[in-house]
Short mmCIF file of C-alpha atoms and ligand atoms in Angstrom, two decimals:
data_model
loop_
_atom_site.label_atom_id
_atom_site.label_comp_id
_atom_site.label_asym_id
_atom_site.label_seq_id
_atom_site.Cartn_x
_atom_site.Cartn_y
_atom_site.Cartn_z
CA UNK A 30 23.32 -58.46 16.46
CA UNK A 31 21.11 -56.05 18.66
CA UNK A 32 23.73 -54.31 21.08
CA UNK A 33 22.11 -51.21 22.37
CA UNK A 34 19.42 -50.77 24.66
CA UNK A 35 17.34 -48.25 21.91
CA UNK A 36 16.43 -44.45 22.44
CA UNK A 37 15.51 -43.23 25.80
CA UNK A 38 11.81 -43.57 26.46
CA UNK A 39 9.86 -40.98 24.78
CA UNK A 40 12.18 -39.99 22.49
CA UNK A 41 11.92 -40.50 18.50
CA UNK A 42 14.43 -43.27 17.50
CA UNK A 43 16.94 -41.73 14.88
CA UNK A 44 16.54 -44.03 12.18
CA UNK A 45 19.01 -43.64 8.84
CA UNK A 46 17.74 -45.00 5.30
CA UNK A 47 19.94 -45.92 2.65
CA UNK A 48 18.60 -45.44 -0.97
CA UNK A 49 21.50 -46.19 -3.57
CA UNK A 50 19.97 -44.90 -6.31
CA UNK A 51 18.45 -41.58 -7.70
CA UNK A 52 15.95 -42.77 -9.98
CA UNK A 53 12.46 -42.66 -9.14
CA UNK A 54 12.20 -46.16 -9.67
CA UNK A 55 8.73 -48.02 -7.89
CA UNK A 56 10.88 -48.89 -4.26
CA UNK A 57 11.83 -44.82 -3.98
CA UNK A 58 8.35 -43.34 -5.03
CA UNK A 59 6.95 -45.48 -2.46
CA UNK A 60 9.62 -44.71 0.60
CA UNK A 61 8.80 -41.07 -0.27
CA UNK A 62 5.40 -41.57 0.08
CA UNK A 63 5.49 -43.28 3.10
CA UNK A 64 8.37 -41.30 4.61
CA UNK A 65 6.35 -38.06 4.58
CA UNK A 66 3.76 -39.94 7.14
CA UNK A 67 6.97 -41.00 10.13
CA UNK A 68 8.01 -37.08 11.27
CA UNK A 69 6.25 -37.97 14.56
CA UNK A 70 7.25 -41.46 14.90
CA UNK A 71 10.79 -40.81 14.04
CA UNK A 72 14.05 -38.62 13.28
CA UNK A 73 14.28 -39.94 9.86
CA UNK A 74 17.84 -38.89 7.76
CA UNK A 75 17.76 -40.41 4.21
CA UNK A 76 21.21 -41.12 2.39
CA UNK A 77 21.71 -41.37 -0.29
CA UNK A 78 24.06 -42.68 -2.93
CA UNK A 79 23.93 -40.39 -5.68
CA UNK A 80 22.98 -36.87 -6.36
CA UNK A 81 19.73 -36.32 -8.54
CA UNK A 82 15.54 -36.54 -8.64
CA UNK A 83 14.90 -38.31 -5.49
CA UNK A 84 17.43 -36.95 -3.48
CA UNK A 85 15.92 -33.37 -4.18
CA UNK A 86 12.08 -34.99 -3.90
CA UNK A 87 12.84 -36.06 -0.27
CA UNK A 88 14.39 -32.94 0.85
CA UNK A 89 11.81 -30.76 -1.21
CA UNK A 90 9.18 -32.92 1.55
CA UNK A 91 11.18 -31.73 4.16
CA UNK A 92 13.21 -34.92 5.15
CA UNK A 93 16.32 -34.85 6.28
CA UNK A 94 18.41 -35.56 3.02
CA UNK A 95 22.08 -36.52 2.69
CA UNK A 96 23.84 -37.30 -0.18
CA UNK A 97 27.32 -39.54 0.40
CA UNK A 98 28.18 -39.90 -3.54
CA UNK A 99 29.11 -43.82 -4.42
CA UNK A 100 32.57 -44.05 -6.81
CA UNK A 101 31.51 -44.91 -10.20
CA UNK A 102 32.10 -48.49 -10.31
CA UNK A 103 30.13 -49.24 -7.13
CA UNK A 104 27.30 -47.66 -8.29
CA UNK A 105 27.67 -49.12 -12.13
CA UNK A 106 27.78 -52.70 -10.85
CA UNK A 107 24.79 -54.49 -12.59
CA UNK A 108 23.03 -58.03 -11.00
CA UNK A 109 24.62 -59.41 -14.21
CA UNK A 110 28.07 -58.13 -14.35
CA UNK A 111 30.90 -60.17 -15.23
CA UNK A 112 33.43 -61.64 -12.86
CA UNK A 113 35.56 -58.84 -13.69
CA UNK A 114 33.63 -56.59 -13.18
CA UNK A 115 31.83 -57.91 -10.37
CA UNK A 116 35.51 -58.35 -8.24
CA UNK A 117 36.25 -54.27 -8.93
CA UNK A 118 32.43 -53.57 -8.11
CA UNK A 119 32.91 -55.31 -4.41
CA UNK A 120 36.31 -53.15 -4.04
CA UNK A 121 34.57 -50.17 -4.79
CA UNK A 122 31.69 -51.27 -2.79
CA UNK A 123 33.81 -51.94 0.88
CA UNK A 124 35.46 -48.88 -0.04
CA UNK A 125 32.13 -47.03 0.00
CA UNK A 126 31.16 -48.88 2.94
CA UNK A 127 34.00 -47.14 4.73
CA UNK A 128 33.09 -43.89 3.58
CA UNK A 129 29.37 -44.47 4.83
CA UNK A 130 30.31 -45.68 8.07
CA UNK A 131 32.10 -42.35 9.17
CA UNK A 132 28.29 -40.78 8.91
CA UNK A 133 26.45 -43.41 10.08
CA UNK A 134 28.64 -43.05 13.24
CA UNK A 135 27.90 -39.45 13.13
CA UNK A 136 24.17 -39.66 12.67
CA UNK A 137 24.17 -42.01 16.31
CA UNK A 138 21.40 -44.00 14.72
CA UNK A 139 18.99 -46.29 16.68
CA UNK A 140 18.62 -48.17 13.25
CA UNK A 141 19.68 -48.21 9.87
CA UNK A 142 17.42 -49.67 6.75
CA UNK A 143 18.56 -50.91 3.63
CA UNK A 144 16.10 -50.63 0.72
CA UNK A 145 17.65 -52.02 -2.22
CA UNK A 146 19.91 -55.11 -3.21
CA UNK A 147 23.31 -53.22 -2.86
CA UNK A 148 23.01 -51.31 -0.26
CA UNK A 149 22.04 -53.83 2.04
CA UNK A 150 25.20 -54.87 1.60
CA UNK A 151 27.41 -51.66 1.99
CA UNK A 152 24.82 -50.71 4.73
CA UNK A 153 25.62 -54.13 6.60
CA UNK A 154 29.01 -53.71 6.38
CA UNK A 155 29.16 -50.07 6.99
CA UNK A 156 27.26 -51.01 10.51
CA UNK A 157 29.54 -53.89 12.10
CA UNK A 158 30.15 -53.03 15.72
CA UNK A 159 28.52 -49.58 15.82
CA UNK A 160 25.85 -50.96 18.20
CA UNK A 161 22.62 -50.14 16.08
CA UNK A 162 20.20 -52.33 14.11
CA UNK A 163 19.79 -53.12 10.64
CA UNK A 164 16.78 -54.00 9.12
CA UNK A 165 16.40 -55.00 5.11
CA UNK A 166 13.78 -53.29 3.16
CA UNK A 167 13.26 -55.71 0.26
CA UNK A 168 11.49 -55.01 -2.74
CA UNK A 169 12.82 -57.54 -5.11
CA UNK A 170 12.13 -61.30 -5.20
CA UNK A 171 15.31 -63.26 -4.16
CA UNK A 172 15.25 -65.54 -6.43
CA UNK A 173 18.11 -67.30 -9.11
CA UNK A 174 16.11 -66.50 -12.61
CA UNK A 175 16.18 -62.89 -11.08
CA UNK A 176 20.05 -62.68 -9.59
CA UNK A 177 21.75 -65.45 -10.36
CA UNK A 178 23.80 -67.41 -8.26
CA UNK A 179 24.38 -64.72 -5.62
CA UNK A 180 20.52 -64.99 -4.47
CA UNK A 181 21.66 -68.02 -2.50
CA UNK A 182 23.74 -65.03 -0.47
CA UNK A 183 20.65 -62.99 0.26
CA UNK A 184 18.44 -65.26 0.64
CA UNK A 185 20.35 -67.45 2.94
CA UNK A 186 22.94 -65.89 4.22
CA UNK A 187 22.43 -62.12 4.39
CA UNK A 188 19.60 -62.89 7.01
CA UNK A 189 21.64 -64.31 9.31
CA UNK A 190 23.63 -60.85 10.10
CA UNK A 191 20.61 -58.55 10.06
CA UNK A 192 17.89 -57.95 12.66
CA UNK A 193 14.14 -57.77 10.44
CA UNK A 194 13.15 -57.92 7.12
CA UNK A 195 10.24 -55.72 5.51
CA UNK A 196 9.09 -57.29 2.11
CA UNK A 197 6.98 -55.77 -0.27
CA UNK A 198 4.57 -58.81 -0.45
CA UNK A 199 4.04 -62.33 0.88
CA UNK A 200 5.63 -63.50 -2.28
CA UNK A 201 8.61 -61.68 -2.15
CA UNK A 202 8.69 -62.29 1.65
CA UNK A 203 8.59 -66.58 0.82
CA UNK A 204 12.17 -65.73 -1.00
CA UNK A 205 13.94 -65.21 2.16
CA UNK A 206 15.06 -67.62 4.69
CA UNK A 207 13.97 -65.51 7.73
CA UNK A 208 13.66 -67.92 9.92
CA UNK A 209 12.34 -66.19 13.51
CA UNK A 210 13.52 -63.33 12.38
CA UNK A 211 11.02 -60.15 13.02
CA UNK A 212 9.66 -59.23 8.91
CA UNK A 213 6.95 -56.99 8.25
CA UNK A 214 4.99 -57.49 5.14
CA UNK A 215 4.07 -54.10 3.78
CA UNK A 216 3.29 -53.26 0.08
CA UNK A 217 4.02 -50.00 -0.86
CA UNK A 218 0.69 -47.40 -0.31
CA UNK A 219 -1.13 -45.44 -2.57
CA UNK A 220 -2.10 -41.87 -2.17
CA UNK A 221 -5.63 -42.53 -2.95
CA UNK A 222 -7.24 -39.18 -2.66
CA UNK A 223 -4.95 -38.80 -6.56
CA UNK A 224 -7.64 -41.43 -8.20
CA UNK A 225 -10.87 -39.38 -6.79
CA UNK A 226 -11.85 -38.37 -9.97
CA UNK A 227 -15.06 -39.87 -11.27
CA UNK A 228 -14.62 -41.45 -14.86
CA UNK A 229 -17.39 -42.20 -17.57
CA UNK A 230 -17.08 -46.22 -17.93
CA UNK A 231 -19.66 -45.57 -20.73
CA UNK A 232 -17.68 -45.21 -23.90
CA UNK A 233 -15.81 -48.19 -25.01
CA UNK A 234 -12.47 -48.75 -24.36
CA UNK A 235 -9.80 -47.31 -26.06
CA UNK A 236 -6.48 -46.48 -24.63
CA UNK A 237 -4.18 -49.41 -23.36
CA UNK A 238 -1.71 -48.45 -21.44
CA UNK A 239 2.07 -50.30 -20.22
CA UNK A 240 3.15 -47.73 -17.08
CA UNK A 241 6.65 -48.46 -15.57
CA UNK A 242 10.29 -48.50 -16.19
CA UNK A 243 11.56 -50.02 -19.25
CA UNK A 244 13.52 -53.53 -19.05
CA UNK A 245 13.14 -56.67 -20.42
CA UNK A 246 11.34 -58.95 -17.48
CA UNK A 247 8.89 -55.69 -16.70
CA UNK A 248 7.28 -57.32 -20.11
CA UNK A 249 6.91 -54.26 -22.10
CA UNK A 250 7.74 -56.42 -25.58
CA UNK A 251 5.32 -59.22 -24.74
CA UNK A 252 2.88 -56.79 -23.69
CA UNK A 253 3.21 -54.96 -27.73
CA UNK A 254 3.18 -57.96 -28.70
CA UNK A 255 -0.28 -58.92 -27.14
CA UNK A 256 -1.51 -55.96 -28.31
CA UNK A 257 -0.32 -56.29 -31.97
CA UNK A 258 -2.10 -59.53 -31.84
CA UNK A 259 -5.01 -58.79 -30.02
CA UNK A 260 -5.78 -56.95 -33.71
CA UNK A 261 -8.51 -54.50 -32.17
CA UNK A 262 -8.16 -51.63 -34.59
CA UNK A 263 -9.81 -49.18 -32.65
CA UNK A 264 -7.19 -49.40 -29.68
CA UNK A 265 -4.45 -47.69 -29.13
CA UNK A 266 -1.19 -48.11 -26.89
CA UNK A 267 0.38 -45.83 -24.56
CA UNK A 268 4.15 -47.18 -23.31
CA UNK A 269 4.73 -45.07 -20.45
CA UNK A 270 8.23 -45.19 -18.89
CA UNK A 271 12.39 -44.80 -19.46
CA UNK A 272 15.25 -47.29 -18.86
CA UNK A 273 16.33 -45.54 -15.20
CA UNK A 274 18.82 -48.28 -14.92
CA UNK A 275 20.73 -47.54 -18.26
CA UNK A 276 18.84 -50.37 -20.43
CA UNK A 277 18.72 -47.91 -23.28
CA UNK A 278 19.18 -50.87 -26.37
CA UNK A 279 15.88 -52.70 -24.71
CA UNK A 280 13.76 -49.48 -24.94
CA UNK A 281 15.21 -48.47 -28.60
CA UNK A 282 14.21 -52.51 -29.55
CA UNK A 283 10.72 -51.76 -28.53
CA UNK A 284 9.93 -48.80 -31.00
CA UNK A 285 11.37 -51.43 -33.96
CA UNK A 286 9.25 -54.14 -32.68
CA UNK A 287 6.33 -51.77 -32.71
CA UNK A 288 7.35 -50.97 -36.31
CA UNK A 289 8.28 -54.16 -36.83
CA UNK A 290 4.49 -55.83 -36.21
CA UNK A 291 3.16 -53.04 -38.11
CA UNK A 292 1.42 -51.22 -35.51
CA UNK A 293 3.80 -48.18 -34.87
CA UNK A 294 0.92 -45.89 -35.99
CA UNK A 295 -1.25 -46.74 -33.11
CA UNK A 296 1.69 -47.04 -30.08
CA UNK A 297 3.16 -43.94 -28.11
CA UNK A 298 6.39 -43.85 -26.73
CA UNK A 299 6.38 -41.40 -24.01
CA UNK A 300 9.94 -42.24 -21.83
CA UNK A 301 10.22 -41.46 -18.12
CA UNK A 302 7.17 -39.18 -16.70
CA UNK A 303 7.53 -38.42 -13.15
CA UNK A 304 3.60 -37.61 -12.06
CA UNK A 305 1.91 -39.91 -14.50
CA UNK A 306 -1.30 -39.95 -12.97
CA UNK A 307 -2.91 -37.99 -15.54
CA UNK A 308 -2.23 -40.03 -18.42
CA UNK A 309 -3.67 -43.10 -15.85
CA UNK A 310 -6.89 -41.19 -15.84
CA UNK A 311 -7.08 -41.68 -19.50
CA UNK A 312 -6.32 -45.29 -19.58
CA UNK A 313 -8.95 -47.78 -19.95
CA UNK A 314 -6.85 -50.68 -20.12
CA UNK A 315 -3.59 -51.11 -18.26
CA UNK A 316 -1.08 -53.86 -18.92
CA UNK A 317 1.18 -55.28 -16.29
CA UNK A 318 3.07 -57.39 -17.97
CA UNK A 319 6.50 -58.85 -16.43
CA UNK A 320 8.00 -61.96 -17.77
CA UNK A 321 9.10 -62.64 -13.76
CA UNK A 322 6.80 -62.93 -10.85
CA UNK A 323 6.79 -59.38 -9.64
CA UNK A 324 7.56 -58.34 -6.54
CA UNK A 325 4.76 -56.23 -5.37
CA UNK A 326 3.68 -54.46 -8.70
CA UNK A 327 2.28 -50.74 -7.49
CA UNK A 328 1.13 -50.05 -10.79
CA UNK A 329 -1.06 -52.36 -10.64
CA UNK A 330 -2.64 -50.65 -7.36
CA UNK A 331 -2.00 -47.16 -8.94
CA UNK A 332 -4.48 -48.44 -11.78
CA UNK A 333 -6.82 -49.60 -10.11
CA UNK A 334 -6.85 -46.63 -8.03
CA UNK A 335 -7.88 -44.42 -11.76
CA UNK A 336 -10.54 -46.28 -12.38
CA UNK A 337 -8.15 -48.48 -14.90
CA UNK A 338 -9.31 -52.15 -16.23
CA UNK A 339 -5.97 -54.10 -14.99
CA UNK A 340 -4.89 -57.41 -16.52
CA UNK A 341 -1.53 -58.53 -14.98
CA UNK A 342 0.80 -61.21 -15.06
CA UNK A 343 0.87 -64.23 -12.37
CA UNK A 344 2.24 -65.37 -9.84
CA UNK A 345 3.79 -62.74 -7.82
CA UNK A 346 2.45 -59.51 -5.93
CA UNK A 347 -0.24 -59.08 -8.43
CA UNK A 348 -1.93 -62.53 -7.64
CA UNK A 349 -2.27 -60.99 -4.15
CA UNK A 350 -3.78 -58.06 -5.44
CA UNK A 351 -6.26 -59.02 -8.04
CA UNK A 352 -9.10 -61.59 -7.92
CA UNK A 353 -9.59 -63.10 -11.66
CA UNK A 354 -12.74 -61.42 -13.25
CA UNK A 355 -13.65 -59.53 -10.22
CA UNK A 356 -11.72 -56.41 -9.98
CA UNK A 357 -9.13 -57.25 -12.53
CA UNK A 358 -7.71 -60.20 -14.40
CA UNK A 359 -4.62 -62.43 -14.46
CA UNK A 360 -2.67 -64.03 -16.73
CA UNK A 361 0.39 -66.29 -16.68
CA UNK A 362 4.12 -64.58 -17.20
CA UNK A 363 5.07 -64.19 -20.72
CA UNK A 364 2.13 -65.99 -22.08
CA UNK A 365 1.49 -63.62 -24.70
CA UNK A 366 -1.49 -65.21 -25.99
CA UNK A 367 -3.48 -65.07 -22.96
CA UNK A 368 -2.68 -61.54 -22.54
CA UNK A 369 -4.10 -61.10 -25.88
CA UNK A 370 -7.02 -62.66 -25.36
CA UNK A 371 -7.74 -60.74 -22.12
CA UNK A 372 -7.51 -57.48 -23.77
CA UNK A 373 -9.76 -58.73 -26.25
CA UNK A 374 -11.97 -59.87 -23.64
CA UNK A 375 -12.14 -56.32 -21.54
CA UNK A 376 -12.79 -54.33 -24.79
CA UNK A 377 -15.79 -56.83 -25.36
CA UNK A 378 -17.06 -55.95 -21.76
CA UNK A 379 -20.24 -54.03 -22.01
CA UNK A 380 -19.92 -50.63 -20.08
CA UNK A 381 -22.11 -52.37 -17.01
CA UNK A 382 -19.78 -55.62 -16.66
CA UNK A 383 -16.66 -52.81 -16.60
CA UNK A 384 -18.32 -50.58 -14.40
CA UNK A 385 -18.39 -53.16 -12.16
CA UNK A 386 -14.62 -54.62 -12.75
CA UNK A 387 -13.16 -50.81 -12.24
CA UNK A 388 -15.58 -50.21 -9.00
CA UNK A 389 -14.21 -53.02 -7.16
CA UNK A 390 -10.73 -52.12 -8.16
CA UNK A 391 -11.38 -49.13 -7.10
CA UNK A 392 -11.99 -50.63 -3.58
CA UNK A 393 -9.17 -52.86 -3.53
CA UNK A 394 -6.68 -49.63 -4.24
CA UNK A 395 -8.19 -48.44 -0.92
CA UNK A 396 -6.88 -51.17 1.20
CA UNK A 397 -3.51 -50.23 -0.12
CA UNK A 398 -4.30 -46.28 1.55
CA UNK A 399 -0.49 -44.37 2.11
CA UNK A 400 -1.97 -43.65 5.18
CA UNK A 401 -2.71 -46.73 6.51
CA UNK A 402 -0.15 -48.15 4.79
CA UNK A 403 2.78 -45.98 5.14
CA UNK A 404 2.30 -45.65 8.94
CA UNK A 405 2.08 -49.06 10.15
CA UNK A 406 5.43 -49.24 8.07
CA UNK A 407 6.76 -46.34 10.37
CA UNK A 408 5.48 -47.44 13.40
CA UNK A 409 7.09 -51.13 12.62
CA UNK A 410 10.18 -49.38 12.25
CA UNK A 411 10.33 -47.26 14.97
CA UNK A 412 9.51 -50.36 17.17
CA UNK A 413 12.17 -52.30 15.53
CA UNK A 414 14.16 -49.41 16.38
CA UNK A 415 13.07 -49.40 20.06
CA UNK A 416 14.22 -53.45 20.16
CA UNK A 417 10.44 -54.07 20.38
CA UNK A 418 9.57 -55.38 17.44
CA UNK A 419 7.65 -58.78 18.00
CA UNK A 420 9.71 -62.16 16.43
CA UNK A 421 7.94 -63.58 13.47
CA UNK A 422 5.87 -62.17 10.97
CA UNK A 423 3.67 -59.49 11.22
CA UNK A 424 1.00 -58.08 8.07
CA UNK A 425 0.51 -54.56 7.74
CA UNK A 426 -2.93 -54.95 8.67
CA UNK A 427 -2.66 -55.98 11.94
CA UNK A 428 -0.61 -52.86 12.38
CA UNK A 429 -2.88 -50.18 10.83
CA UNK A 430 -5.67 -51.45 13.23
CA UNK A 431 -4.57 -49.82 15.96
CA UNK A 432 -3.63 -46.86 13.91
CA UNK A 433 -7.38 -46.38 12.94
CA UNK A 434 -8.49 -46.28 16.62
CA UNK A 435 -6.74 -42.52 16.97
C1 LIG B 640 10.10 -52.64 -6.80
C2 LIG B 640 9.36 -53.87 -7.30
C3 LIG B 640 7.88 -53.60 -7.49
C4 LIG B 640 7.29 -52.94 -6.26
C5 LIG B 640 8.11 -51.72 -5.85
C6 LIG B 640 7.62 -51.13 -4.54
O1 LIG B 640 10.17 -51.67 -7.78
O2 LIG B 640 9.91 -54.32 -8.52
O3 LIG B 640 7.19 -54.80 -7.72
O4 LIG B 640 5.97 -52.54 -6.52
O5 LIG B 640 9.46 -52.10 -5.67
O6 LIG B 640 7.72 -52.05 -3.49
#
């Protein structure tokens, strides 16, 4: 796979990263975060896929931005298409890959990353025989209740023709047949100077919150529903988020099943907000609820980080996150019972026991620091870039150690 010798010594690899979407969905917020930290450690162009929010976000943080629009029916095709549409989605796909690989031959990259499900695969294709490397940024878990029969593909197959892996957590990382591949396991970072704010613990709690975008294994109905049986009359909900990927029916169902279990009067609806970390400061309660094991789950983090109670679902990134009953709590996937019972049993804290949940949150968001974070990602990057990226697997940590001693 690896068939050039890197940038000269000294210089800052060119590194391309391909971004399919537009939405801000959790993978983008996170690259942009961390992508505003590598101007030193690399000559970073983002491409994009389609025109739109992030696209402009990146090149309003003064990253190199390009945007090489997708046709239609590559960029419609869904993990649970039919065959039909699956067949004209992988036409339109190579046919994009095509298109891409005139300006990834332009851009003379040292490396290209993939960060999402599809374009790792245009990207891979795009790349054949133009002599840089190709790393896979993943950020979903590979696994067959998630993407059906073609996560034998990626998990299997795909790493055979690449040259690293980063994944978002251990758990999504134990998805993926890397074999001695060299995989960097790096959760997304948190800004954490946003969360500064001191917050009274002292009244009790009132607002629950469900932050993220709208789909059915991302929990949001199980997580009304825990809350309409919870029956805690003095609480109320705050469903923060929008379908980005076109799930429209699955958001409309939630405001009937609100209405439905009687407790539209004490629920918000407030769709897609793009700098939510206001309405996190008001949150006493937050709800991570997906039905799947979660990848990484930066909401979770984020929550922690504004002084949030969090009670998530388990296994997945948030089981790596949160210690039960010490700076958060866990409860299994779609058991909406025991979510029910947990938010019972945070609004029966007294304002001493929560203090004490929040503070150590509080300290576990730090660990997850952008800036520790973000730049051991970079400098992982720029090594893989170099061809000097160790085999095997490497944590984060063990990267932002030397990045403290500057
Ligand atoms: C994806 C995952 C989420 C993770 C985010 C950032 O959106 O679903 O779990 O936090 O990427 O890595």
């Amino acid at each position: 796979m690896i068939t050039t010798p890197g940038p000269r010594p000294g210089a800052r690899p060119r590194v391309g990263y391909l971004v399919h979407s537009a939405a801000p969905s959790g993978a983008e917020l996170a690259l942009l975060r961390a992508a505003r930290l590598w101007a030193d450690q690399m000559d970073l162009t983002l491409i994009f896929g389609s025109a739109g929010l992030m696209p402009a976000r990146f090149s309003d943080a003064g990253i190199q931005t390009l945007v090489e629009p997708m046709p239609g029916s590559a960029s419609a095709t869904r993990r649970q298409s039919g065959v039909l549409a699956t067949v004209t989605g992988v036409a339109s796909l190579l046919r994009y890959a095509l298109q891409l690989r005139r300006v990834l031959k332009q851009g003379k990259f040292d490396l290209v990353v993939a960060g999402s499900l599809k374009s790792v695969v245009y990207g891979r294709l795009a790349t054949v025989g133009l002599g840089c490397r190709f790393v896979w940024s993943c950020h979903d878990r590979i696994s067959s209740e998630y993407l059906g029969p073609i996560a034998h593909l990626y998990s299997r197959f795909l790493p055979r023709v690449i040259d690293g892996v980063v994944a978002n957590s251990r758990s999504t990382l134990e998805t993926i047949r890397i074999g001695s591949l060299p995989a960097l396991v790096c959760p997304p970072g948190v800004d954490v100077g946003n969360g500064a704010a001191a917050r009274s613990v002292e009244t009790s709690v009132r607002n629950v919150g469900i932050l993220g975008r709208l789909s059915p294994w991302k929990g949001q109905a199980e997580g009304i529903r825990a809350f309409a049986l919870a029956g805690q009359p003095d609480l109320r909900l705050h469903v923060v988020g929008g379908a980005l990927f076109g799930e429209t029916d699955y958001a409309a169902s939630l405001q009937d099943l609100a209405e439905e279990l009687a407790i539209s009067d004490c629920v918000t609806f407030y769709g897609h907000v793009d700098r939510p970390a206001e309405l996190l400061d008001s949150i006493d309660l937050l709800l991570h609820t997906s039905v799947m094991p979660e990848p990484f789950g930066s909401v979770v983090v984020e929550g922690m980080n504004h002084g949030c109670v969090v009670v998530a679902t388990s296994p997945g990134g948030p089981a790596e996150i949160i210690d039960d009953g010490q700076n958060g709590y866990l409860v299994p996937a779609g058991d909406v019972r025991a979510m029910a019972d947990a938010i019972r049993r945070v609004a029966s804290l007294t304002a001493a026991e929560r203090a004490a949940v929040v503070a150590a949150g509080r300290t576990t968001a730090k660990r997850f620091d952008n800036v520790l974070v973000g730049r051991s990602r970079g400098r992982w990057l720029a090594a893989m870039a170099r061809g000097v990226a160790p085999d095997g697997v490497v944590g984060w940590a063990e990267l932002s150690g030397q990045e403290t001693e500057k």
